[in-house]
Coordinates of C-alpha atoms in Angstrom, one line a residue:
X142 CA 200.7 -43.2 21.4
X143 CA 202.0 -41.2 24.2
X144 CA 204.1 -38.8 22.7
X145 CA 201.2 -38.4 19.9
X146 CA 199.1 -37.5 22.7
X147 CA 201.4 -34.6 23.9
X148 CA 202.6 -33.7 20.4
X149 CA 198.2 -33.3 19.5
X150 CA 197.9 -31.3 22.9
X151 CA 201.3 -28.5 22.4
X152 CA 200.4 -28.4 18.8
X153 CA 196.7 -27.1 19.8
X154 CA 197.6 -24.5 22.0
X155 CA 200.3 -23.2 19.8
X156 CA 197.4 -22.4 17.3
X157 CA 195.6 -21.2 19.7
X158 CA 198.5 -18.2 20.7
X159 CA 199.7 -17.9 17.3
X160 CA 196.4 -17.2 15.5
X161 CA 195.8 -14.7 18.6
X162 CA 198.9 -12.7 18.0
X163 CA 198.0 -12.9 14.0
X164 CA 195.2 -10.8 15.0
X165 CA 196.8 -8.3 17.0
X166 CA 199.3 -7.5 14.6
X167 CA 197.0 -7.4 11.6
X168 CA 195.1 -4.5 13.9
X169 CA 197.6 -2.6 15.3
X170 CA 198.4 0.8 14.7
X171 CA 201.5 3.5 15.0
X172 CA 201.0 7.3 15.5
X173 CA 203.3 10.3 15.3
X174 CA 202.3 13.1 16.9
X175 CA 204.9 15.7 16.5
X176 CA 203.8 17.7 19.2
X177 CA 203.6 15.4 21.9
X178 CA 207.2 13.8 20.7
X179 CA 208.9 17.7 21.2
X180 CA 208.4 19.2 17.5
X181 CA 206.7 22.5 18.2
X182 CA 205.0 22.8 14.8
X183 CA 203.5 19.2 14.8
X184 CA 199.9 18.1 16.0
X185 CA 199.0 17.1 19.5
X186 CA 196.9 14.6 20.1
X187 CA 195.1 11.5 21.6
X188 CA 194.3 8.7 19.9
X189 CA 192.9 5.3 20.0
X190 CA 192.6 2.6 17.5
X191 CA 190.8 -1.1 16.6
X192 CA 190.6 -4.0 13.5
X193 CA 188.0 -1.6 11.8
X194 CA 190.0 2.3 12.6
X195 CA 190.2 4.7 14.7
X196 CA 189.6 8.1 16.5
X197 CA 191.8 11.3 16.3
X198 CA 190.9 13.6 19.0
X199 CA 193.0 16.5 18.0
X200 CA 194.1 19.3 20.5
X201 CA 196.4 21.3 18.1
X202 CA 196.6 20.5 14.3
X203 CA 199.4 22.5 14.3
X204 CA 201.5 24.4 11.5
X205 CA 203.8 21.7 10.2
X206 CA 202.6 19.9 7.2
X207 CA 200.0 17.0 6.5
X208 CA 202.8 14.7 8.0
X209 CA 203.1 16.6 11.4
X210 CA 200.4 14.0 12.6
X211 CA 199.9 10.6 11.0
X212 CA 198.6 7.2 11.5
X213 CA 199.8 4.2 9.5
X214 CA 199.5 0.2 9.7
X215 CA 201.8 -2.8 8.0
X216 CA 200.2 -3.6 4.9
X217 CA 201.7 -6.4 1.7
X218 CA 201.4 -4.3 -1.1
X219 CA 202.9 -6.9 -4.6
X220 CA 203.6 -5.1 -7.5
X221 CA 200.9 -6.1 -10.5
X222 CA 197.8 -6.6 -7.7
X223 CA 194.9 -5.2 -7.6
X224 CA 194.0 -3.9 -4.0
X225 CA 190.3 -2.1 -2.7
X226 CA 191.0 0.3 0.1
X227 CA 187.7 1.0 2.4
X228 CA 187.0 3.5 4.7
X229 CA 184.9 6.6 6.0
X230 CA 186.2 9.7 7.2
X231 CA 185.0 12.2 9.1
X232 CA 186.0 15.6 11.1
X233 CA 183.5 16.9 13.9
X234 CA 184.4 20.6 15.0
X235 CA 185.7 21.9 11.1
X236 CA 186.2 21.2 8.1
X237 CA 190.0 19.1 7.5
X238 CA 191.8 18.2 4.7
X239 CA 193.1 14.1 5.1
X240 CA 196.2 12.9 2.9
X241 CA 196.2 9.3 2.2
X242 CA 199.1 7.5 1.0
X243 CA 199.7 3.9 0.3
X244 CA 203.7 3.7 -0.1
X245 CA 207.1 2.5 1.7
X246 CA 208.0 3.9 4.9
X247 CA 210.6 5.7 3.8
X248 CA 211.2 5.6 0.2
X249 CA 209.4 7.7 -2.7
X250 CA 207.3 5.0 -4.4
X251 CA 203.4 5.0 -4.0
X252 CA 200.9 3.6 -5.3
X253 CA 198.4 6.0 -3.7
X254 CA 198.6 9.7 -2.9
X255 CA 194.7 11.4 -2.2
X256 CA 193.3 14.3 -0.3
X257 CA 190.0 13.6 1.1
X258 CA 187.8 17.1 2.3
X259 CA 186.2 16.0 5.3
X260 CA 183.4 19.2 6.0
X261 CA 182.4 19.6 10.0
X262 CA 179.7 17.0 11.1
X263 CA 179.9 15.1 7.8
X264 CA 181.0 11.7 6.7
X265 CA 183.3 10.6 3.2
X266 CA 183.3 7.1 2.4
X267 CA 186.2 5.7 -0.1
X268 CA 185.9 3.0 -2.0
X269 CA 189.2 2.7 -4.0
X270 CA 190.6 0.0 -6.4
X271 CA 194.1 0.3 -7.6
X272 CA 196.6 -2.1 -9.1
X273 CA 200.2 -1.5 -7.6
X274 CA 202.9 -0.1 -9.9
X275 CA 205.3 -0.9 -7.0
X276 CA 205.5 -3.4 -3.8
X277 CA 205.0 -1.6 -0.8
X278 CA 204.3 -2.1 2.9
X279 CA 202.5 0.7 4.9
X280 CA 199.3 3.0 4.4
X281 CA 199.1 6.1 6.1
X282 CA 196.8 9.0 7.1
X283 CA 198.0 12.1 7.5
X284 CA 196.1 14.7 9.7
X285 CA 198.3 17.3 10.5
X286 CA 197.5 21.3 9.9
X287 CA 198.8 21.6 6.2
X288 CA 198.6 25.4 5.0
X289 CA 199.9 24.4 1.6
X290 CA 203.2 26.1 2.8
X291 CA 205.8 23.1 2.9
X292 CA 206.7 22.8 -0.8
X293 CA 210.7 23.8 -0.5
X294 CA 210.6 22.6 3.1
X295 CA 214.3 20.7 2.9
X296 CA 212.5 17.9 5.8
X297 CA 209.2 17.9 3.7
X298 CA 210.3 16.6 0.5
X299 CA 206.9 15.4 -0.6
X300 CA 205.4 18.5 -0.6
X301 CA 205.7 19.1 -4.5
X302 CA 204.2 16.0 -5.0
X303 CA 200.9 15.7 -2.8
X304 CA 200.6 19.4 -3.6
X305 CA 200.0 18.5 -7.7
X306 CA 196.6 17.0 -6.2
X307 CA 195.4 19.3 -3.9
X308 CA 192.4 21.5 -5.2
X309 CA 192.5 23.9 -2.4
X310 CA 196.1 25.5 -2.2
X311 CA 195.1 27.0 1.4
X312 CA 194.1 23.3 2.3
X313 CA 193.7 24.1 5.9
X314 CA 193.8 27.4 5.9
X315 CA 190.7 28.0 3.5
X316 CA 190.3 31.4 5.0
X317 CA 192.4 33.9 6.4
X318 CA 190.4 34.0 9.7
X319 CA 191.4 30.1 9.5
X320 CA 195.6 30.5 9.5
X321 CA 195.6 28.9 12.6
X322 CA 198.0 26.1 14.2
X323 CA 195.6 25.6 17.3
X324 CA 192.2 24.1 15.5
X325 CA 190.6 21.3 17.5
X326 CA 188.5 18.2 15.8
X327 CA 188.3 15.0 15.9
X328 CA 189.0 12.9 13.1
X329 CA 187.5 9.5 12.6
X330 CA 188.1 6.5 10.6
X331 CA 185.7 3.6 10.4
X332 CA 185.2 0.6 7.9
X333 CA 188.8 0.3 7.2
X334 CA 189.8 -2.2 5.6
X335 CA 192.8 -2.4 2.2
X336 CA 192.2 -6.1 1.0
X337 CA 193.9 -7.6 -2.0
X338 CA 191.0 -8.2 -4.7
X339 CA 190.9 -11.9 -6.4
X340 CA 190.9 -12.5 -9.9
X341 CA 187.8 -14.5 -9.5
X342 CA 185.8 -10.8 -8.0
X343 CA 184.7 -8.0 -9.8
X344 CA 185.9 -4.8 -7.8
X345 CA 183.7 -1.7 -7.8
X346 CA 181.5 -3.3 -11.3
X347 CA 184.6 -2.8 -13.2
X348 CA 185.0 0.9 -12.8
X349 CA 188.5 0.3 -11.1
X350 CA 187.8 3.6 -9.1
X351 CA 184.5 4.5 -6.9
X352 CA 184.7 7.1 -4.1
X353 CA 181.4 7.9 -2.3
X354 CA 180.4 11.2 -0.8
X355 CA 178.0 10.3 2.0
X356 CA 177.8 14.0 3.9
X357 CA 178.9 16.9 1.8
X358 CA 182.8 16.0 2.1
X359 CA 185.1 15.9 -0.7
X360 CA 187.4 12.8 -2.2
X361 CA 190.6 15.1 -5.2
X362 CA 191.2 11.2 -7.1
X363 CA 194.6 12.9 -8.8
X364 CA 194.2 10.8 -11.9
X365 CA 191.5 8.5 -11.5
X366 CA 193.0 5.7 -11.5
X367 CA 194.3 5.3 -7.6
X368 CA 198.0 5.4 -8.3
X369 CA 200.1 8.7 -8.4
X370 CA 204.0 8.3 -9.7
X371 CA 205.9 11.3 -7.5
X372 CA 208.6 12.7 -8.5
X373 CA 210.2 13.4 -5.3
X374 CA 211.1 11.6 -1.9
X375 CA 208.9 11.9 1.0
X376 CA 210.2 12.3 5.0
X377 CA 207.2 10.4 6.5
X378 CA 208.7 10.6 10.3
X379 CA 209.2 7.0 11.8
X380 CA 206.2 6.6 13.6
X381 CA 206.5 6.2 17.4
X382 CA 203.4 5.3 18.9
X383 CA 201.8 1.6 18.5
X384 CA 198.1 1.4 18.9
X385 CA 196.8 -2.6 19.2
X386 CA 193.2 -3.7 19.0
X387 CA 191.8 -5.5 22.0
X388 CA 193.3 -4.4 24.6
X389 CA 194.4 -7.4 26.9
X390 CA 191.8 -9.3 25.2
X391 CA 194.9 -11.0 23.0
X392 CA 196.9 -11.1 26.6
X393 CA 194.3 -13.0 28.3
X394 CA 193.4 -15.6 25.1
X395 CA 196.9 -16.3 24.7
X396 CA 197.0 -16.7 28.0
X397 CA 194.3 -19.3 28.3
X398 CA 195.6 -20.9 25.4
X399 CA 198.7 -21.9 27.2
X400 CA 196.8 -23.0 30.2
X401 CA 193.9 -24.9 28.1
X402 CA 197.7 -26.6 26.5
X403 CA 198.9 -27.1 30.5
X404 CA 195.6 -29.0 31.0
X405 CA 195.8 -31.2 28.2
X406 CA 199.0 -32.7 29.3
X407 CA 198.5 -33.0 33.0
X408 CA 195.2 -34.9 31.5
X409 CA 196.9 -36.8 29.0
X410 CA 200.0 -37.7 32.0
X411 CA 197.1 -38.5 34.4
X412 CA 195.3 -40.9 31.7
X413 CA 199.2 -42.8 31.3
X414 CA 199.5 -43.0 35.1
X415 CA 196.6 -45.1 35.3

């Protein structure tokens, strides 16, 4: 009865920590900023991040390619299931192009490759269902200045492929007066969330793809169906930043958690002593 007692007591606080760091994880965040890690033709910038998205303040888009600035989180992609991706994008001071990409981090499978034309001020919502043609692990946004240059780039070996989709060759540059690496915005990203759908729940009424334009921004859906077959690699730069949600919210829970467990036993040791 004793050692139940301290078994029932560990066992609680270990839930405690363990469903704490769960969330952490399942929120955090990693950033490249090529810029601020030395690469002169990558995006600065300063970011932040929580479960739901994030904010982009960008001080330089800079002149590198889509992938010259990126955000990306740890996601289960299984071949054969059917996945909705959720999320509304927006750019405040112009209007910038967005490259999704659900995929490995470093190999040239994906099951999603989509620009998404967010206009100055305004607001695009995505609401995307897409069975996976391959297993896969991360999705990333990519916000760096991309001229529509990089095709034959030997580091940007993607290029080819996201370029098949994009309406807008220029992409960035959309004007001549617009050729410029030092553009400021801030992009945002709220109501993120890429959940597996059950068998048991229709996704979008059975339309399989529904993208909604909520303030004049733009969503290129390459082949309306959500997944894109490339037929090249891609040189997504290791990301180097991590972003968690909460702050030392998860610190301080886990924390307690462990105490709450300390309790329980010095309890449970003074209940034996009497």
């Amino acid at each position: 009865m004793k050692m139940m007692k301290k078994i029932v007591a560990l066992t609680a606080a270990l839930v405690l920590v363990i469903g704490t760091v769960s969330t952490v994880s399942a929120a955090s965040w990693k950033t490249y900023f090529g810029l601020n890690s030395g690469w002169y033709e990558g995006t600065e910038a300063k970011f932040s991040g929580n479960a739901s998205g994030w904010t982009c303040n960008i001080l330089s888009i800079g002149w590198g390619g889509c992938w010259g600035g990126q955000i990306s989180q740890k996601k289960n992609i299984v071949k054969g299931k059917k996945y909705t991706l959720k999320c509304t994008l927006s750019s405040s001071a112009f209007d910038k192009w967005v490259y999704i990409k659900i995929g490995n981090e470093t190999g040239s499978q994906m099951n999603l490759g989509q620009w998404v034309d967010c206009k100055k001020g305004k607001s695009v919502s995505i609401n995307k269902t897409f069975t996976a043609k391959y297993n896969a692990n991360s999705i990333y946004f990519a916000v760096g200045g991309d001229f529509g240059d990089r095709a034959g780039v030997a580091t940007d070996k993607d290029a080819k492929v996201r370029y098949k989709y994009a309406p807008n060759k220029k992409l960035d540059g959309r004007l001549p007066s617009d050729y410029s690496a030092e553009h400021k915005t801030t992009i945002k990203c709220t109501g993120f969330s890429l959940e597996e759908v059950s068998a048991s729940t229709p996704s979008n009424g059975g339309t399989g793809n529904t993208d909604t334009n909520t303030g004049g921004g733009n969503v290129v859906n390459p082949n309306n169906n959500g997944t894109v077959t490339p037929d090249a690699g891609n040189t997504v730069s290791d990301p180097n930043t991590t972003v968690a949600t909460g702050d030392f919210e998860p610190i301080v829970f886990g924390a307690a958690a462990v105490v709450a467990a300390a309790v329980i036993v010095v309890f449970t040791r003074r209940r034996e002593a009497e």
